[in-house]
Short mmCIF file of C-alpha atoms and ligand atoms in Angstrom, two decimals:
data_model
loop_
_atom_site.label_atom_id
_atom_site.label_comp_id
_atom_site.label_asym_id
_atom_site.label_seq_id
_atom_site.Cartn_x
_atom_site.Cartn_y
_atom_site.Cartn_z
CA UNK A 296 134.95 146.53 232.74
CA UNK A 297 132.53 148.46 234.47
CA UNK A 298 130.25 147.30 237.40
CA UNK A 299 127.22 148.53 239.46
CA UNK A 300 127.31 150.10 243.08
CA UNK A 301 125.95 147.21 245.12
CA UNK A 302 128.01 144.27 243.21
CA UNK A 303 131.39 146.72 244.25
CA UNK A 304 130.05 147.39 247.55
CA UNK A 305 130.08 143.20 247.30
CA UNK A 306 133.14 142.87 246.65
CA UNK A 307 134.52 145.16 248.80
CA UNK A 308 133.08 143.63 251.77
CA UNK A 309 134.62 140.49 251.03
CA UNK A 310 137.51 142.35 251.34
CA UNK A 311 136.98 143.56 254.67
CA UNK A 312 135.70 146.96 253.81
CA UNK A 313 132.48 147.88 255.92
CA UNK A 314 129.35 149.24 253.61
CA UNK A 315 125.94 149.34 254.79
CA UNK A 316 123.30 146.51 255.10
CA UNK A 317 121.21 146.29 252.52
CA UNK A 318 120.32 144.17 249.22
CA UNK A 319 119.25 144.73 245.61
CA UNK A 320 115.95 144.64 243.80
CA UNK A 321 114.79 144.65 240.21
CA UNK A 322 110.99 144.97 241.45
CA UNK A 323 109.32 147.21 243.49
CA UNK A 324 108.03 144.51 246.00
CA UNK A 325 111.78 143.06 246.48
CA UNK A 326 112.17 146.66 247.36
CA UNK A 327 109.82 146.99 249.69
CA UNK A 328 111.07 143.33 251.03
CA UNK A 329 113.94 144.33 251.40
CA UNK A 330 113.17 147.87 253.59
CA UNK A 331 111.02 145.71 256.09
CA UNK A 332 113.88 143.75 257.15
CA UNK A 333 116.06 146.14 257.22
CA UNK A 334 113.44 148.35 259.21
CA UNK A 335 113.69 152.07 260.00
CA UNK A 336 114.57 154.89 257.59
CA UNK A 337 116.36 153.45 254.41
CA UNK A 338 117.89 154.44 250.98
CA UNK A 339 116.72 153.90 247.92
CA UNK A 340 119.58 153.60 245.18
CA UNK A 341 119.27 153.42 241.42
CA UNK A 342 122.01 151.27 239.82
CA UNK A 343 123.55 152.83 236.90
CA UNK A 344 126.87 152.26 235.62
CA UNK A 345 127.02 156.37 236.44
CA UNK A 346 128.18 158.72 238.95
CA UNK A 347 126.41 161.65 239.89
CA UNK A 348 122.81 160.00 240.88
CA UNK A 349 122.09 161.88 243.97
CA UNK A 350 121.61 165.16 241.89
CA UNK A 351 120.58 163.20 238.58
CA UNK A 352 116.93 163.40 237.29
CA UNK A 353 114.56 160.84 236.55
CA UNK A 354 112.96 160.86 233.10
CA UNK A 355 109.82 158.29 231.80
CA UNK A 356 110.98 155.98 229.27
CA UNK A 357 107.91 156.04 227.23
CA UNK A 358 107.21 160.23 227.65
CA UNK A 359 110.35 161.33 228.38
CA UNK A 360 108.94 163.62 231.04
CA UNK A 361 110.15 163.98 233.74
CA UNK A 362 109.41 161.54 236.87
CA UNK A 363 108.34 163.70 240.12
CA UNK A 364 108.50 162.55 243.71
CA UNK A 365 105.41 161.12 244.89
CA UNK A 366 104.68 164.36 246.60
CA UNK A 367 105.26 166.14 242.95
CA UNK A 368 107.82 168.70 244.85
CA UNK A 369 110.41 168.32 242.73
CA UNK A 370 112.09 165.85 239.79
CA UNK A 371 113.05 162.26 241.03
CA UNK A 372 117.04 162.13 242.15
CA UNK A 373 118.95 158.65 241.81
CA UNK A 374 119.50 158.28 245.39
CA UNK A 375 116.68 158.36 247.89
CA UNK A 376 116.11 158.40 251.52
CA UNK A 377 112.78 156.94 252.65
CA UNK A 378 110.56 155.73 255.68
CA UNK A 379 109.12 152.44 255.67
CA UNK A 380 108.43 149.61 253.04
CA UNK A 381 105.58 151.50 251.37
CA UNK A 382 107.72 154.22 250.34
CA UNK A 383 110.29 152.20 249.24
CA UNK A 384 107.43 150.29 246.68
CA UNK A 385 106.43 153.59 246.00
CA UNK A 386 110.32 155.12 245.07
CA UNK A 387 111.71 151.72 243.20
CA UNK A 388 108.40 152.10 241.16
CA UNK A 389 109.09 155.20 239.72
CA UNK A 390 112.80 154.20 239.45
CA UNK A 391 112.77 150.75 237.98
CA UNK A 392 112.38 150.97 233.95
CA UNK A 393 112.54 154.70 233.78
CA UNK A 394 115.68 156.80 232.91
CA UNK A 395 117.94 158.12 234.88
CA UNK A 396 119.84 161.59 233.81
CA UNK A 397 122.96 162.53 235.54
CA UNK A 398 125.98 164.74 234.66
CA UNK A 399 128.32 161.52 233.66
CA UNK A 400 125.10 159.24 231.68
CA UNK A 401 125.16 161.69 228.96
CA UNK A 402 121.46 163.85 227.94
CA UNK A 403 119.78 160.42 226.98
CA UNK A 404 120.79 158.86 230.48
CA UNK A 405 120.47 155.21 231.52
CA UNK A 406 117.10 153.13 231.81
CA UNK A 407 117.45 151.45 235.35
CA UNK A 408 116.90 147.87 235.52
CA UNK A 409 117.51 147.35 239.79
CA UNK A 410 117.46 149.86 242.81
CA UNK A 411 120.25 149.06 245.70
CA UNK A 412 117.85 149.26 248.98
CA UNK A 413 120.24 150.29 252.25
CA UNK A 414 119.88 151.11 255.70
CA UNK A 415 120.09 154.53 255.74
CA UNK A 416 122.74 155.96 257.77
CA UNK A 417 123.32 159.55 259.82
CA UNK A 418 126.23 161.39 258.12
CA UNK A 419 128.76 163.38 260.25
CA UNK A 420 131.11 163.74 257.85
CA UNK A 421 132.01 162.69 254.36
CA UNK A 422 135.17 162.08 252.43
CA UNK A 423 136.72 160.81 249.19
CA UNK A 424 138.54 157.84 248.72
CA UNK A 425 140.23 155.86 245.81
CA UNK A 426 142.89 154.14 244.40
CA UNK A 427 144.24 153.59 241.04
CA UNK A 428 147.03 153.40 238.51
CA UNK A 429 148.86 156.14 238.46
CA UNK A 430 150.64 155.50 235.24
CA UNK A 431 153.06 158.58 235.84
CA UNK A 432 155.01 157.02 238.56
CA UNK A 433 154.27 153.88 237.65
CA UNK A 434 152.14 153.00 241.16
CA UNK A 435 149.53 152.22 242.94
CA UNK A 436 148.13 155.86 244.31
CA UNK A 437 145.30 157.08 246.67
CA UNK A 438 144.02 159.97 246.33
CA UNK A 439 141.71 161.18 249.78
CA UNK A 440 140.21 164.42 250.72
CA UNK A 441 138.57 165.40 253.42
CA UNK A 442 136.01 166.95 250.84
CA UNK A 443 133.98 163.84 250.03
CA UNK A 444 130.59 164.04 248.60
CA UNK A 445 131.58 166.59 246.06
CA UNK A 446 132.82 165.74 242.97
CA UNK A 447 136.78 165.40 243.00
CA UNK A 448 137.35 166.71 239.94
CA UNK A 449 135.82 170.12 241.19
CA UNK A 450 138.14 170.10 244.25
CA UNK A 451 140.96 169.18 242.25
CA UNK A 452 140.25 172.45 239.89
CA UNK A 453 139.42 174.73 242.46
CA UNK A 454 141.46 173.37 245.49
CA UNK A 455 144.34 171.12 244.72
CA UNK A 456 145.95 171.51 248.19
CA UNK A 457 143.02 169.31 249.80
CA UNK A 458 143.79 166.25 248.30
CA UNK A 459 146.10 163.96 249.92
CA UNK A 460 148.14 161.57 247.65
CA UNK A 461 149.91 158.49 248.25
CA UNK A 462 152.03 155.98 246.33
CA UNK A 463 152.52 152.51 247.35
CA UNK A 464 155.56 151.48 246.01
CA UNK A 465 155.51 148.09 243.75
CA UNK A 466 158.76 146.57 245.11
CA UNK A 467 157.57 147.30 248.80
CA UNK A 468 154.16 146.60 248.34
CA UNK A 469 151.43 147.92 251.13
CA UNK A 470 152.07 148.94 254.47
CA UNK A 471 150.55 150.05 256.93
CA UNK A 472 151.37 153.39 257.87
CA UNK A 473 150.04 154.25 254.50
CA UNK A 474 146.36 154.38 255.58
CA UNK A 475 147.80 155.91 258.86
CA UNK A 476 149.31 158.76 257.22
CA UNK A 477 145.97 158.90 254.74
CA UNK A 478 143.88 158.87 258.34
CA UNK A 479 146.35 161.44 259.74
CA UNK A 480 146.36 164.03 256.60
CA UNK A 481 142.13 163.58 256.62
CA UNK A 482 142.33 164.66 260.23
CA UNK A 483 140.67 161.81 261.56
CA UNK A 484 139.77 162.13 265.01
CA UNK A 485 142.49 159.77 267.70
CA UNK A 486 139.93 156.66 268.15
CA UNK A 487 138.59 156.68 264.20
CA UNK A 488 142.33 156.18 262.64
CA UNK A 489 142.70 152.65 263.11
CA UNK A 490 139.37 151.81 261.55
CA UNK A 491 139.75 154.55 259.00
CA UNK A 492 143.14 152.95 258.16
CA UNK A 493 142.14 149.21 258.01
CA UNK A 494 139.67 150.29 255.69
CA UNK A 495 142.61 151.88 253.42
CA UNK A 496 144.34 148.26 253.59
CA UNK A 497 140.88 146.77 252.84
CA UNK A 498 140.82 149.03 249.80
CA UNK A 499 143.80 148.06 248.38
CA UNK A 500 143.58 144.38 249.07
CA UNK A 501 139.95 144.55 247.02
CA UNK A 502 141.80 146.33 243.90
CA UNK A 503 145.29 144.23 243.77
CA UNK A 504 143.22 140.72 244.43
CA UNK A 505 140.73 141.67 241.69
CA UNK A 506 143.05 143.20 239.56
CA UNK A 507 141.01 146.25 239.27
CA UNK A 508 142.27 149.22 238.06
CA UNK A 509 139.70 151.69 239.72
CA UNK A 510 138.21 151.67 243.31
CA UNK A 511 136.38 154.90 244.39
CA UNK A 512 134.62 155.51 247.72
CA UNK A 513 132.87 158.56 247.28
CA UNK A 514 131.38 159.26 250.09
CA UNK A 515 133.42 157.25 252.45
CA UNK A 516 131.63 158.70 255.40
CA UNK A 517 132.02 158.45 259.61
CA UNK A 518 128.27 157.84 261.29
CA UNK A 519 126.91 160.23 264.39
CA UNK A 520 127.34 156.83 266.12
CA UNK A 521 131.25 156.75 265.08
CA UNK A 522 131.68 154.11 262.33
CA UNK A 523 133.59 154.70 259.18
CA UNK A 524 131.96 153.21 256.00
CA UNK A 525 131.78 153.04 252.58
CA UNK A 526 128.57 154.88 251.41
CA UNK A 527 128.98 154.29 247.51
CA UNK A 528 131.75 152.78 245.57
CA UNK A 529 132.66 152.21 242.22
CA UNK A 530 134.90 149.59 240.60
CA UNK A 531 136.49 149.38 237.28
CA UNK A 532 138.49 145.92 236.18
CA UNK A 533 140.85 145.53 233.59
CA UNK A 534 139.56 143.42 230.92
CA UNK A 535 142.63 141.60 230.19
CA UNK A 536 142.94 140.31 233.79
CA UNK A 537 139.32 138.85 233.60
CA UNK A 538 140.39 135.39 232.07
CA UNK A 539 141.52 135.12 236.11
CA UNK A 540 138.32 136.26 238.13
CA UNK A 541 135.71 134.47 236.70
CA UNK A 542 133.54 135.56 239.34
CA UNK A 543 134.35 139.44 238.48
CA UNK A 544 133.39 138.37 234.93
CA UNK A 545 130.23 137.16 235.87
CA UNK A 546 129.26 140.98 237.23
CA UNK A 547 128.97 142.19 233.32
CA UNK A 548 126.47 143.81 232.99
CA UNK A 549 125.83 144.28 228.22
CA UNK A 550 122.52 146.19 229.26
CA UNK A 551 125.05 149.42 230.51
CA UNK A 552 127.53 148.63 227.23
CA UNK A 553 127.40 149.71 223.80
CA UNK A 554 125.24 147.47 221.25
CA UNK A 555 128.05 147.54 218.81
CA UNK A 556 130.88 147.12 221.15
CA UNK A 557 129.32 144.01 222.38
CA UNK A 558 129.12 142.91 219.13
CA UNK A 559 132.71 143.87 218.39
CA UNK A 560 134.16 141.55 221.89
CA UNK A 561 131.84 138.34 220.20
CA UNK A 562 134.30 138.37 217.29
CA UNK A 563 137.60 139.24 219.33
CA UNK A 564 138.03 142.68 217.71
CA UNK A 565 139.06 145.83 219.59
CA UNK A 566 136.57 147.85 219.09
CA UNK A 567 135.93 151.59 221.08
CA UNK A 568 132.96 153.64 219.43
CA UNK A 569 133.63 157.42 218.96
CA UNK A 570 132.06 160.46 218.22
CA UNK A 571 133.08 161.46 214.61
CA UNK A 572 132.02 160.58 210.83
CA UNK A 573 134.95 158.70 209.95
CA UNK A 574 134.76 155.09 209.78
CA UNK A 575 137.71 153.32 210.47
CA UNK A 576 138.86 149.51 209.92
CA UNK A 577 142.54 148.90 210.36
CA UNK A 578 145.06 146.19 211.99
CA UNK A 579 147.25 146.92 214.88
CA UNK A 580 146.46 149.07 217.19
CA UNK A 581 149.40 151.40 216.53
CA UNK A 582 148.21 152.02 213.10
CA UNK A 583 144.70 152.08 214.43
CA UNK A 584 146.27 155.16 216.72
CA UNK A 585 148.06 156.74 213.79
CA UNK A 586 144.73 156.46 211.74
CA UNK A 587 142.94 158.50 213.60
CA UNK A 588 145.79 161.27 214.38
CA UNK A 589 146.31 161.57 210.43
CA UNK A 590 142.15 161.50 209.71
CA UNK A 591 142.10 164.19 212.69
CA UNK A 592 145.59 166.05 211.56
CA UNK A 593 143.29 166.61 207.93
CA UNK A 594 140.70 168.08 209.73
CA UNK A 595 137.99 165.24 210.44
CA UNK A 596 137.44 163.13 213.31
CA UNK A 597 137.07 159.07 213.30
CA UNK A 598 133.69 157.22 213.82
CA UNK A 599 135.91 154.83 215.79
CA UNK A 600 138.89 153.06 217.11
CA UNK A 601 139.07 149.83 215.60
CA UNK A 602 141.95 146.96 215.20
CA UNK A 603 141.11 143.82 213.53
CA UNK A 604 144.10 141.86 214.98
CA UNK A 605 147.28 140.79 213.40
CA UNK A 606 145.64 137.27 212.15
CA UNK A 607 141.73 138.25 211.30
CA UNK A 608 139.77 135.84 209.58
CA UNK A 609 137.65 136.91 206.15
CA UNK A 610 135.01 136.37 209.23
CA UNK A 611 136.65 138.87 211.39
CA UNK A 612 136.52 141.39 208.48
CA UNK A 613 133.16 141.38 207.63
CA UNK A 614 131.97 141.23 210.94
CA UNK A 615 133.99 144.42 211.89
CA UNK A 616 132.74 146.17 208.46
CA UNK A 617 129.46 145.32 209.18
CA UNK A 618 129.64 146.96 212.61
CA UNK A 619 130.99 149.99 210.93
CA UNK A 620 127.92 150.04 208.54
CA UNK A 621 125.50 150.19 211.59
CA UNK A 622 127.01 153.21 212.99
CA UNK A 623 124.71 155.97 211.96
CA UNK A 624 127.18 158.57 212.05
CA UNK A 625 129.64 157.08 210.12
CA UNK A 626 129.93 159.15 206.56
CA UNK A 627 132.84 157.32 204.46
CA UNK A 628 135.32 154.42 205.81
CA UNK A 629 138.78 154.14 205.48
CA UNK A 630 139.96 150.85 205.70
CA UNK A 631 143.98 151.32 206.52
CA UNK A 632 145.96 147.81 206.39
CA UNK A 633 149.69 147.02 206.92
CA UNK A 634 149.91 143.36 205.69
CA UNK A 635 152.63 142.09 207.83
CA UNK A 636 150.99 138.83 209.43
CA UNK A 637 147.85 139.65 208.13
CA UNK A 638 147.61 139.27 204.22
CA UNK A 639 146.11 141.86 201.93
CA UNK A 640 144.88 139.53 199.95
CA UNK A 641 142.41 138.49 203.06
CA UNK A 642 141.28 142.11 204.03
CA UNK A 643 140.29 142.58 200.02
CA UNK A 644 138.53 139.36 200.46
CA UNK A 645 136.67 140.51 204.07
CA UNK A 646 135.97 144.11 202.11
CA UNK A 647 134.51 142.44 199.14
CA UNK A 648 132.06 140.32 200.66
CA UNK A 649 130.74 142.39 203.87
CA UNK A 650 130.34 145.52 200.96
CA UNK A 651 128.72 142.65 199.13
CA UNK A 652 126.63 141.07 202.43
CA UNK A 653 125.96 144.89 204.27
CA UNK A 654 125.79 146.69 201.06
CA UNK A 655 127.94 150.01 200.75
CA UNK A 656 126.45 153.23 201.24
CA UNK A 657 129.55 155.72 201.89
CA UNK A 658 132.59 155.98 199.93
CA UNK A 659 134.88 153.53 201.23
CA UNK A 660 139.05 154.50 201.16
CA UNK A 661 141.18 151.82 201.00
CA UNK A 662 145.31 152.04 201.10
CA UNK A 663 146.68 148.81 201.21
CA UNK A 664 150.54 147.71 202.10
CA UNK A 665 152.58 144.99 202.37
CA UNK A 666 152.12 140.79 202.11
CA UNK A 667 149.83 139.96 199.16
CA UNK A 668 149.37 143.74 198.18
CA UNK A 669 149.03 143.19 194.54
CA UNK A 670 146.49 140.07 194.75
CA UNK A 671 144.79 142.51 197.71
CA UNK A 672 144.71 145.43 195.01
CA UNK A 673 143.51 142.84 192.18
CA UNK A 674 140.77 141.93 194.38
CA UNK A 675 139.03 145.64 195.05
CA UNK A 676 139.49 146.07 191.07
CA UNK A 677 137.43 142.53 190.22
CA UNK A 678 134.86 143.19 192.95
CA UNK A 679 133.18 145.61 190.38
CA UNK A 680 132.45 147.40 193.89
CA UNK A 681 133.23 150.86 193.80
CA UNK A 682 136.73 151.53 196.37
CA UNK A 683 138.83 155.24 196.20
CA UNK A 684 142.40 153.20 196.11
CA UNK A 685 144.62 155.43 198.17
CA UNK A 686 148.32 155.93 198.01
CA UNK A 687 149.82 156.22 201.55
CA UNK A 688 148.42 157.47 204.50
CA UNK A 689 148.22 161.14 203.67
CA UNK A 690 146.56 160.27 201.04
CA UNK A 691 144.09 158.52 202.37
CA UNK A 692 143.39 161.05 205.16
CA UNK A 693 142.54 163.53 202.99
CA UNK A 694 140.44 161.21 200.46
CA UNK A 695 138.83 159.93 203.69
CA UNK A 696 138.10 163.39 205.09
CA UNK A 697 136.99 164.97 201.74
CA UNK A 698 134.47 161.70 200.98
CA UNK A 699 132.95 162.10 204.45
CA UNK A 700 132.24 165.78 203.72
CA UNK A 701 135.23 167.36 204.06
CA UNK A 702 136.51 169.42 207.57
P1 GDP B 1488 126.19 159.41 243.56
O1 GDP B 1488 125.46 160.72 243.58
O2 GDP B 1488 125.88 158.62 242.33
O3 GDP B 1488 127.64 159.56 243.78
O4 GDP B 1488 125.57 158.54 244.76
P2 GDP B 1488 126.02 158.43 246.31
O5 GDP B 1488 125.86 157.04 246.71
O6 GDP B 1488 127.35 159.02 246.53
O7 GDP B 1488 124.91 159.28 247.05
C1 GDP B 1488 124.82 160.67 246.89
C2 GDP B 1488 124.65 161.36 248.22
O8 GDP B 1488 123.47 160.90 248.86
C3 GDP B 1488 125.76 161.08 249.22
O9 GDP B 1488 126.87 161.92 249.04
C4 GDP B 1488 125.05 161.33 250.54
O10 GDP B 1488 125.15 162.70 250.89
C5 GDP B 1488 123.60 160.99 250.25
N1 GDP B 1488 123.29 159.68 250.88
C6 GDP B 1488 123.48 158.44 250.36
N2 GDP B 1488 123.13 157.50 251.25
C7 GDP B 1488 122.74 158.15 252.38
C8 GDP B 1488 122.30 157.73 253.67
O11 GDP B 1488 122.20 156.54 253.99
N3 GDP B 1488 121.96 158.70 254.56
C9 GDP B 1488 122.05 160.03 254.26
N4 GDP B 1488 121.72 160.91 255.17
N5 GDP B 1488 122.49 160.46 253.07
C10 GDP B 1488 122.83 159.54 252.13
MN1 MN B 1489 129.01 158.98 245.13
#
């Protein structure tokens, strides 16, 4: 799970790491609040679940023109620095319910529903910090340069030597001279490496209490006046850790997720929309996997990732058809099932009456295995509905890829 700037800047400074002052608004005038306590020069910060704001675009929802600054110099950016409350109102009204375009929202971009408002603060330098999973080693890694700002992926490309990795072993846990070495290889001046490396033990105290399984400060910046500080930050969660961290939880934010992969989480299935025309309904997500290697190994490319669970419900089915339907790009469906725990005859029924419910209107593929095959089988054939029966999986694939207009 996915949350917004200010709510990880929140939770990172319960952890001890310092961000700015500052509060959120989902009106202009809380803006504009907001700016006169704070006083002085301040930033003005759309909240998307994005990177990439600062040299994003704003478009109008309505026109999809493009939203200037008020002095019409150039196109909106994401992240703003103003003077005074007026310009704030000004700023989070041209923000708030228009679109914001950056390099990681995709072309359509994200409508922005609240505006982070910050004191702004005088850069000397800026750097990159995070910490994740490193799946490799089987760690906790950071991953630092002293190339912040940028994105990390570019300095990775074009200059691997500046970033500065380290592991924190699982059996040894954190220590210390980790953020001291981190401090060290940034080249941290003498009297900034103790705060620079509490903040590294901050970090990682944020991620392993929250179970998260992404925490980026990028910039992590040191002030004129000497302070090191998060500027923006980014958390990720894993989902299957939220039953724990109800208050995480609670930070969801549907208006930045899918439609039909909200949908999908209502009725427990595992659901991940993808690009293709392939439609694809099957149980277990190692079959699910295998699905869409065989529809891709015969030349077309799923709709979807989806696994209905070892013990779906007739309700479970048709919901998870029906979400297929809606997909726009989807083209023909192939619904692959290994009845081991779940029974064929149950997916015929869940086939039968979503077709019946949603109405079909793409071929549908359907290879069928295992407990209750024949009854399953019996099932399609009395529906009077209209299913290509498949024999194995290569079969399939290529019935599937043909009916959804071939490669
Ligand atoms: P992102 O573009 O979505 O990653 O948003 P960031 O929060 O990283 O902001 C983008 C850039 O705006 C930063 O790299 C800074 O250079 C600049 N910026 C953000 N806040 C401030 C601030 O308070 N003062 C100044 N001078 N620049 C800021
Ligand atoms: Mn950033």
């Amino acid at each position: 799970m996915k949350i917004h700037e200010y709510q990880a800047k929140a939770v990172l400074k319960r952890h001890g790491v310092p961000v700015p002052q500052g509060d959120v608004a989902a009106t202009a005038q809380e803006a504009a609040g907001i700016a006169r306590k704070l006083g002085g020069r301040v930033v003005v910060k759309a909240q998307i679940h994005a990177g990439g704001r600062g040299k994003g675009t704003f478009r109008d929802a309505a026109t999809g023109k493009p939203v200037m600054r008020p002095d019409g110099s150039k196109p909106l950016g994401g992240v703003v620095v103003v003077d005074g409350p007026e310009a704030v109102e000004e700023i989070a009204s041209r923000m708030l319910g228009n679109v914001l375009v950056t390099k990681q929202s995709g072309p359509e971009g994200r409508r922005v529903g609240r505006v982070l408002v910050e004191e702004g603060m005088e850069i000397s330098k800026e750097f990159y910090l995070a910490v994740l999973l490193d799946r490799a080693i089987r760690s906790l890694t950071f991953i630092a340069s002293a190339e912040g700002g940028t994105e990390i992926e570019e300095v990775a490309a074009t200059r691997p030597e500046a970033i500065l990795k380290a592991a924190v072993d699982p059996r040894a846990g954190y220590s210390p001279w980790i953020g001291r070495s981190l401090a060290f290889g940034l080249g941290f001046e003498a009297k900034l490496v103790n705060p620079a490396s509490k903040l590294v033990a901050s970090l990682h105290e944020a991620f392993v209490r929250t179970d998260a399984s992404l925490a980026e400060i990028n910039p992590l910046i040191v002030t004129t006046d000497g302070r090191v500080i998060a500027l923006d930050a980014k958390m990720n969660f894993d989902d299957n850790a939220l039953y724990r961290h109800h208050d995480i939880a609670e930070l969801r934010d549907l208006g930045e997720e899918d439609p039909l992969e909200i949908e999908a989480s209502k009725h427990g299935l595992n659901y991940i929309k993808l690009d293709g025309s392939v439609g694809c309904m099957v149980n277990g997500a190692g079959l699910a996997m295998g699905t869409m290697d065989i529809i891709k190994h015969h030349g077309g490319s799923p709709a979807n990732f989806l696994d209905v669970g070892g013990g779906a419900t007739v309700e479970a089915v048709t919901a998870a058809f029906e979400i297929l339907m809606k997909d726009a790009n989807v083209r023909a469906v192939l619904v692959n099932i290994f009845g081991g725990i779940m029974r064929c005859d149950v997916v015929a029924e869940g086939v039968v009456t979503a077709a019946r419910k949603v109405g079909v209107k793409v071929p549908m593929v359907v290879r069928l295995e295992g407990t209750n095959v024949e009854r399953g089988r019996e099932i399609l054939r009395e529906s009077g509905l209209t299913f290509l029966v498949a024999d194995g999986m290569k079969d399939a694939a290529e019935k599937v890829v043909a009916a959804a207009g071939g490669r």
